[in-house]
Amino acid sequence: MRARTVSVAILLVLTAFAAGCGRRAGHEPVSTTDGATAVATPTDSAAAARRPCVDAIAESPSGPVPDVCKSLGETQYALAYVDGVDKAEGRG
């Protein structure tokens, strides 16, 4: 199971890289009033949307994609999958 978790994590990183998550030319980061750069963080709604998927994966990590996960994007599903496997193995 550890190999699968590592594989999914690598897939997630490659997907993020391929999607161009870095700063593109002509798109400056948003600055706050004190000069600090704002950093995007996952929203509570994204985590809440993943939670049922995590629970479904934890029940059957090697089964087909659960119906509750089909509305998630690739990145959100990959995160939910890793969390679900961790939960199934007692690490989450």
Short mmCIF file of N, CA, C and O in Angstrom, two decimals:
data_model
loop_
_atom_site.label_atom_id
_atom_site.label_comp_id
_atom_site.label_asym_id
_atom_site.label_seq_id
_atom_site.Cartn_x
_atom_site.Cartn_y
_atom_site.Cartn_z
N MET A 1 0.82 -1.19 0.00
CA MET A 1 0.00 0.00 0.00
C MET A 1 0.87 1.26 0.00
O MET A 1 0.46 2.26 -0.53
N ARG A 2 2.04 1.20 0.63
CA ARG A 2 2.90 2.37 0.68
C ARG A 2 3.34 2.76 -0.74
O ARG A 2 3.39 3.93 -1.06
N ALA A 3 3.61 1.77 -1.57
CA ALA A 3 4.02 2.05 -2.94
C ALA A 3 2.89 2.76 -3.70
O ALA A 3 3.15 3.67 -4.49
N ARG A 4 1.66 2.34 -3.45
CA ARG A 4 0.53 2.99 -4.12
C ARG A 4 0.39 4.43 -3.66
O ARG A 4 0.14 5.32 -4.47
N THR A 5 0.56 4.68 -2.38
CA THR A 5 0.47 6.03 -1.85
C THR A 5 1.54 6.92 -2.46
O THR A 5 1.27 8.05 -2.87
N VAL A 6 2.76 6.40 -2.54
CA VAL A 6 3.85 7.16 -3.14
C VAL A 6 3.56 7.41 -4.62
O VAL A 6 3.78 8.51 -5.13
N SER A 7 3.05 6.41 -5.31
CA SER A 7 2.73 6.55 -6.73
C SER A 7 1.68 7.64 -6.95
O SER A 7 1.79 8.45 -7.87
N VAL A 8 0.66 7.64 -6.12
CA VAL A 8 -0.40 8.66 -6.24
C VAL A 8 0.16 10.04 -5.94
O VAL A 8 -0.17 11.01 -6.62
N ALA A 9 1.03 10.14 -4.94
CA ALA A 9 1.64 11.43 -4.61
C ALA A 9 2.48 11.94 -5.77
O ALA A 9 2.42 13.13 -6.12
N ILE A 10 3.24 11.06 -6.40
CA ILE A 10 4.05 11.46 -7.55
C ILE A 10 3.15 11.88 -8.70
O ILE A 10 3.41 12.88 -9.37
N LEU A 11 2.09 11.13 -8.93
CA LEU A 11 1.13 11.48 -9.98
C LEU A 11 0.53 12.85 -9.72
O LEU A 11 0.37 13.66 -10.64
N LEU A 12 0.21 13.13 -8.48
CA LEU A 12 -0.35 14.43 -8.11
C LEU A 12 0.63 15.56 -8.42
O LEU A 12 0.25 16.58 -9.00
N VAL A 13 1.89 15.37 -8.08
CA VAL A 13 2.91 16.39 -8.35
C VAL A 13 3.08 16.59 -9.86
O VAL A 13 3.13 17.72 -10.34
N LEU A 14 3.13 15.50 -10.60
CA LEU A 14 3.28 15.62 -12.05
C LEU A 14 2.07 16.29 -12.69
O LEU A 14 2.21 17.08 -13.63
N THR A 15 0.88 15.97 -12.19
CA THR A 15 -0.34 16.60 -12.72
C THR A 15 -0.31 18.10 -12.45
O THR A 15 -0.65 18.89 -13.32
N ALA A 16 0.08 18.47 -11.25
CA ALA A 16 0.16 19.90 -10.90
C ALA A 16 1.18 20.60 -11.79
O ALA A 16 0.94 21.71 -12.28
N PHE A 17 2.32 19.96 -12.02
CA PHE A 17 3.35 20.55 -12.87
C PHE A 17 2.85 20.69 -14.30
O PHE A 17 3.03 21.73 -14.94
N ALA A 18 2.22 19.64 -14.82
CA ALA A 18 1.72 19.67 -16.19
C ALA A 18 0.60 20.69 -16.37
O ALA A 18 0.44 21.26 -17.44
N ALA A 19 -0.16 20.94 -15.32
CA ALA A 19 -1.25 21.90 -15.40
C ALA A 19 -0.75 23.33 -15.34
O ALA A 19 -1.51 24.27 -15.55
N GLY A 20 0.52 23.51 -15.06
CA GLY A 20 1.09 24.85 -15.03
C GLY A 20 0.73 25.62 -13.79
O GLY A 20 0.28 26.75 -13.86
N CYS A 21 0.93 25.00 -12.64
CA CYS A 21 0.58 25.66 -11.38
C CYS A 21 1.54 26.78 -11.03
O CYS A 21 1.29 27.53 -10.11
N GLY A 22 2.65 26.88 -11.73
CA GLY A 22 3.60 27.95 -11.45
C GLY A 22 3.09 29.27 -11.96
O GLY A 22 2.07 29.39 -12.63
N ARG A 23 3.82 30.33 -11.68
CA ARG A 23 3.44 31.66 -12.13
C ARG A 23 3.71 31.79 -13.62
O ARG A 23 4.79 31.47 -14.10
N ARG A 24 2.73 32.25 -14.36
CA ARG A 24 2.88 32.45 -15.80
C ARG A 24 3.26 33.90 -16.07
O ARG A 24 2.97 34.78 -15.28
N ALA A 25 3.89 34.12 -17.20
CA ALA A 25 4.26 35.48 -17.59
C ALA A 25 3.02 36.35 -17.69
O ALA A 25 2.00 35.94 -18.23
N GLY A 26 3.11 37.56 -17.17
CA GLY A 26 1.98 38.48 -17.24
C GLY A 26 0.99 38.33 -16.10
O GLY A 26 0.03 39.07 -16.01
N HIS A 27 1.22 37.39 -15.21
CA HIS A 27 0.32 37.18 -14.08
C HIS A 27 1.12 37.37 -12.80
O HIS A 27 1.84 36.48 -12.37
N GLU A 28 1.01 38.53 -12.23
CA GLU A 28 1.74 38.85 -11.01
C GLU A 28 0.98 38.34 -9.78
O GLU A 28 -0.24 38.32 -9.78
N PRO A 29 1.70 37.93 -8.73
CA PRO A 29 1.01 37.50 -7.51
C PRO A 29 0.27 38.67 -6.86
O PRO A 29 0.67 39.82 -7.01
N VAL A 30 -0.79 38.36 -6.17
CA VAL A 30 -1.58 39.38 -5.49
C VAL A 30 -0.85 39.78 -4.21
O VAL A 30 -0.40 38.94 -3.45
N SER A 31 -0.71 41.09 -4.00
CA SER A 31 -0.04 41.58 -2.79
C SER A 31 -1.07 42.11 -1.82
O SER A 31 -2.08 42.68 -2.21
N THR A 32 -0.79 41.93 -0.54
CA THR A 32 -1.64 42.50 0.50
C THR A 32 -1.17 43.92 0.78
O THR A 32 -0.16 44.36 0.27
N THR A 33 -1.88 44.64 1.62
CA THR A 33 -1.54 46.04 1.88
C THR A 33 -0.21 46.20 2.59
O THR A 33 0.42 47.24 2.47
N ASP A 34 0.25 45.19 3.33
CA ASP A 34 1.53 45.32 4.04
C ASP A 34 2.71 44.87 3.20
O ASP A 34 3.83 44.80 3.68
N GLY A 35 2.48 44.54 1.93
CA GLY A 35 3.56 44.15 1.04
C GLY A 35 3.81 42.66 0.98
O GLY A 35 4.59 42.19 0.18
N ALA A 36 3.16 41.89 1.82
CA ALA A 36 3.33 40.44 1.80
C ALA A 36 2.56 39.86 0.61
O ALA A 36 1.58 40.43 0.16
N THR A 37 3.02 38.74 0.11
CA THR A 37 2.36 38.10 -1.01
C THR A 37 1.31 37.12 -0.50
O THR A 37 1.60 36.31 0.38
N ALA A 38 0.11 37.19 -1.04
CA ALA A 38 -0.96 36.28 -0.64
C ALA A 38 -0.67 34.89 -1.20
O ALA A 38 -0.21 34.74 -2.32
N VAL A 39 -0.94 33.88 -0.41
CA VAL A 39 -0.72 32.50 -0.81
C VAL A 39 -2.07 31.80 -0.85
O VAL A 39 -2.86 31.89 0.08
N ALA A 40 -2.33 31.10 -1.95
CA ALA A 40 -3.58 30.37 -2.07
C ALA A 40 -3.56 29.15 -1.16
O ALA A 40 -2.58 28.42 -1.11
N THR A 41 -4.64 28.94 -0.42
CA THR A 41 -4.75 27.78 0.45
C THR A 41 -6.02 27.03 0.10
O THR A 41 -6.98 27.62 -0.40
N PRO A 42 -6.03 25.72 0.34
CA PRO A 42 -7.26 24.96 0.06
C PRO A 42 -8.42 25.50 0.89
O PRO A 42 -8.25 25.85 2.04
N THR A 43 -9.57 25.57 0.29
CA THR A 43 -10.73 26.09 1.00
C THR A 43 -11.37 24.99 1.82
O THR A 43 -11.20 23.80 1.56
N ASP A 44 -12.13 25.40 2.81
CA ASP A 44 -12.86 24.44 3.63
C ASP A 44 -13.90 23.70 2.78
O ASP A 44 -14.18 22.54 3.02
N SER A 45 -14.45 24.39 1.78
CA SER A 45 -15.46 23.74 0.94
C SER A 45 -14.85 22.62 0.11
O SER A 45 -15.49 21.60 -0.13
N ALA A 46 -13.60 22.78 -0.34
CA ALA A 46 -12.93 21.72 -1.10
C ALA A 46 -12.69 20.52 -0.20
O ALA A 46 -12.90 19.38 -0.60
N ALA A 47 -12.27 20.77 1.03
CA ALA A 47 -12.04 19.67 1.98
C ALA A 47 -13.37 19.00 2.33
O ALA A 47 -13.43 17.77 2.44
N ALA A 48 -14.42 19.78 2.47
CA ALA A 48 -15.73 19.22 2.79
C ALA A 48 -16.26 18.38 1.64
O ALA A 48 -16.90 17.35 1.85
N ALA A 49 -15.98 18.79 0.41
CA ALA A 49 -16.43 18.04 -0.76
C ALA A 49 -15.67 16.72 -0.89
O ALA A 49 -16.21 15.73 -1.36
N ARG A 50 -14.41 16.69 -0.43
CA ARG A 50 -13.60 15.47 -0.50
C ARG A 50 -13.95 14.47 0.59
O ARG A 50 -13.74 13.28 0.43
N ARG A 51 -14.47 14.95 1.72
CA ARG A 51 -14.67 14.09 2.89
C ARG A 51 -15.50 12.83 2.61
O ARG A 51 -15.08 11.73 2.98
N PRO A 52 -16.66 12.92 1.93
CA PRO A 52 -17.41 11.69 1.64
C PRO A 52 -16.63 10.74 0.73
O PRO A 52 -16.73 9.52 0.87
N CYS A 53 -15.85 11.29 -0.16
CA CYS A 53 -15.03 10.48 -1.05
C CYS A 53 -13.94 9.76 -0.26
O CYS A 53 -13.68 8.57 -0.47
N VAL A 54 -13.31 10.46 0.67
CA VAL A 54 -12.28 9.85 1.53
C VAL A 54 -12.87 8.68 2.30
O VAL A 54 -12.28 7.59 2.35
N ASP A 55 -14.05 8.89 2.86
CA ASP A 55 -14.70 7.81 3.63
C ASP A 55 -15.03 6.61 2.74
O ASP A 55 -14.84 5.46 3.14
N ALA A 56 -15.51 6.87 1.53
CA ALA A 56 -15.85 5.78 0.61
C ALA A 56 -14.60 5.01 0.18
O ALA A 56 -14.62 3.77 0.11
N ILE A 57 -13.51 5.71 -0.05
CA ILE A 57 -12.26 5.04 -0.44
C ILE A 57 -11.71 4.24 0.73
O ILE A 57 -11.19 3.14 0.55
N ALA A 58 -11.83 4.77 1.94
CA ALA A 58 -11.34 4.06 3.12
C ALA A 58 -12.06 2.73 3.31
O ALA A 58 -11.47 1.76 3.78
N GLU A 59 -13.32 2.66 2.91
CA GLU A 59 -14.09 1.42 3.02
C GLU A 59 -13.64 0.38 2.01
O GLU A 59 -13.68 -0.81 2.28
N SER A 60 -13.22 0.82 0.83
CA SER A 60 -12.82 -0.11 -0.23
C SER A 60 -11.73 0.53 -1.09
O SER A 60 -12.00 0.98 -2.22
N PRO A 61 -10.47 0.59 -0.59
CA PRO A 61 -9.41 1.29 -1.31
C PRO A 61 -9.07 0.70 -2.68
O PRO A 61 -8.62 1.41 -3.56
N SER A 62 -9.29 -0.59 -2.87
CA SER A 62 -8.90 -1.19 -4.15
C SER A 62 -10.09 -1.37 -5.10
O SER A 62 -9.94 -1.93 -6.17
N GLY A 63 -11.25 -0.87 -4.71
CA GLY A 63 -12.44 -1.00 -5.55
C GLY A 63 -12.48 0.05 -6.64
O GLY A 63 -11.57 0.87 -6.78
N PRO A 64 -13.57 0.07 -7.41
CA PRO A 64 -13.72 1.09 -8.46
C PRO A 64 -13.94 2.47 -7.83
O PRO A 64 -14.17 2.59 -6.63
N VAL A 65 -13.89 3.50 -8.65
CA VAL A 65 -14.09 4.87 -8.17
C VAL A 65 -15.50 4.99 -7.61
O VAL A 65 -16.48 4.72 -8.31
N PRO A 66 -15.63 5.36 -6.33
CA PRO A 66 -16.96 5.50 -5.74
C PRO A 66 -17.75 6.62 -6.42
O PRO A 66 -17.18 7.61 -6.90
N ASP A 67 -19.06 6.48 -6.46
CA ASP A 67 -19.93 7.48 -7.09
C ASP A 67 -19.75 8.86 -6.49
O ASP A 67 -19.80 9.86 -7.21
N VAL A 68 -19.54 8.94 -5.17
CA VAL A 68 -19.41 10.25 -4.52
C VAL A 68 -18.12 10.97 -4.95
O VAL A 68 -18.00 12.17 -4.74
N CYS A 69 -17.20 10.24 -5.57
CA CYS A 69 -15.93 10.84 -6.00
C CYS A 69 -15.95 11.33 -7.44
O CYS A 69 -15.06 12.05 -7.87
N LYS A 70 -16.95 10.92 -8.19
CA LYS A 70 -16.95 11.21 -9.63
C LYS A 70 -17.12 12.69 -9.96
O LYS A 70 -16.76 13.11 -11.06
N SER A 71 -17.60 13.48 -9.02
CA SER A 71 -17.75 14.91 -9.29
C SER A 71 -16.48 15.70 -8.99
O SER A 71 -16.38 16.87 -9.33
N LEU A 72 -15.49 15.04 -8.37
CA LEU A 72 -14.23 15.71 -8.05
C LEU A 72 -13.32 15.77 -9.27
O LEU A 72 -13.34 14.88 -10.10
N GLY A 73 -12.52 16.80 -9.34
CA GLY A 73 -11.51 16.89 -10.39
C GLY A 73 -10.37 15.92 -10.10
O GLY A 73 -10.32 15.29 -9.03
N GLU A 74 -9.43 15.81 -11.03
CA GLU A 74 -8.33 14.86 -10.88
C GLU A 74 -7.50 15.12 -9.63
O GLU A 74 -7.17 14.19 -8.89
N THR A 75 -7.16 16.37 -9.38
CA THR A 75 -6.33 16.71 -8.23
C THR A 75 -7.07 16.43 -6.93
O THR A 75 -6.51 15.83 -6.01
N GLN A 76 -8.34 16.85 -6.85
CA GLN A 76 -9.12 16.62 -5.64
C GLN A 76 -9.30 15.12 -5.39
O GLN A 76 -9.26 14.66 -4.26
N TYR A 77 -9.52 14.35 -6.46
CA TYR A 77 -9.67 12.91 -6.31
C TYR A 77 -8.37 12.27 -5.84
O TYR A 77 -8.37 11.41 -4.97
N ALA A 78 -7.25 12.71 -6.39
CA ALA A 78 -5.95 12.17 -5.97
C ALA A 78 -5.71 12.44 -4.49
O ALA A 78 -5.25 11.56 -3.75
N LEU A 79 -6.03 13.65 -4.05
CA LEU A 79 -5.88 13.99 -2.62
C LEU A 79 -6.81 13.12 -1.76
O LEU A 79 -6.41 12.62 -0.72
N ALA A 80 -8.04 12.97 -2.22
CA ALA A 80 -9.01 12.15 -1.48
C ALA A 80 -8.56 10.69 -1.44
O ALA A 80 -8.70 10.01 -0.42
N TYR A 81 -8.00 10.20 -2.54
CA TYR A 81 -7.55 8.82 -2.61
C TYR A 81 -6.42 8.56 -1.60
O TYR A 81 -6.45 7.59 -0.85
N VAL A 82 -5.44 9.45 -1.58
CA VAL A 82 -4.32 9.30 -0.64
C VAL A 82 -4.84 9.34 0.79
O VAL A 82 -4.47 8.52 1.63
N ASP A 83 -5.73 10.30 1.09
CA ASP A 83 -6.29 10.39 2.44
C ASP A 83 -7.12 9.16 2.79
O ASP A 83 -7.09 8.66 3.92
N GLY A 84 -7.87 8.64 1.81
CA GLY A 84 -8.69 7.45 2.05
C GLY A 84 -7.85 6.22 2.32
O GLY A 84 -8.16 5.43 3.20
N VAL A 85 -6.78 6.04 1.57
CA VAL A 85 -5.87 4.90 1.79
C VAL A 85 -5.21 5.02 3.15
O VAL A 85 -5.11 4.04 3.90
N ASP A 86 -4.77 6.24 3.48
CA ASP A 86 -4.18 6.45 4.81
C ASP A 86 -5.18 6.12 5.92
O ASP A 86 -4.83 5.49 6.92
N LYS A 87 -6.42 6.53 5.73
CA LYS A 87 -7.46 6.26 6.73
C LYS A 87 -7.71 4.76 6.84
O LYS A 87 -7.87 4.22 7.94
N ALA A 88 -7.73 4.07 5.70
CA ALA A 88 -7.96 2.61 5.71
C ALA A 88 -6.82 1.88 6.42
O ALA A 88 -7.04 0.86 7.06
N GLU A 89 -5.62 2.42 6.32
CA GLU A 89 -4.47 1.79 6.95
C GLU A 89 -4.24 2.28 8.39
O GLU A 89 -3.24 1.94 9.00
N GLY A 90 -5.15 3.11 8.87
CA GLY A 90 -5.07 3.59 10.25
C GLY A 90 -4.13 4.74 10.47
O GLY A 90 -3.77 5.04 11.61
N ARG A 91 -3.73 5.41 9.41
CA ARG A 91 -2.82 6.56 9.55
C ARG A 91 -3.53 7.88 9.44
O ARG A 91 -2.92 8.92 9.54
N GLY A 92 -4.83 7.85 9.20
CA GLY A 92 -5.52 9.13 8.99
C GLY A 92 -6.73 9.32 9.79
O GLY A 92 -7.26 8.63 10.54
#
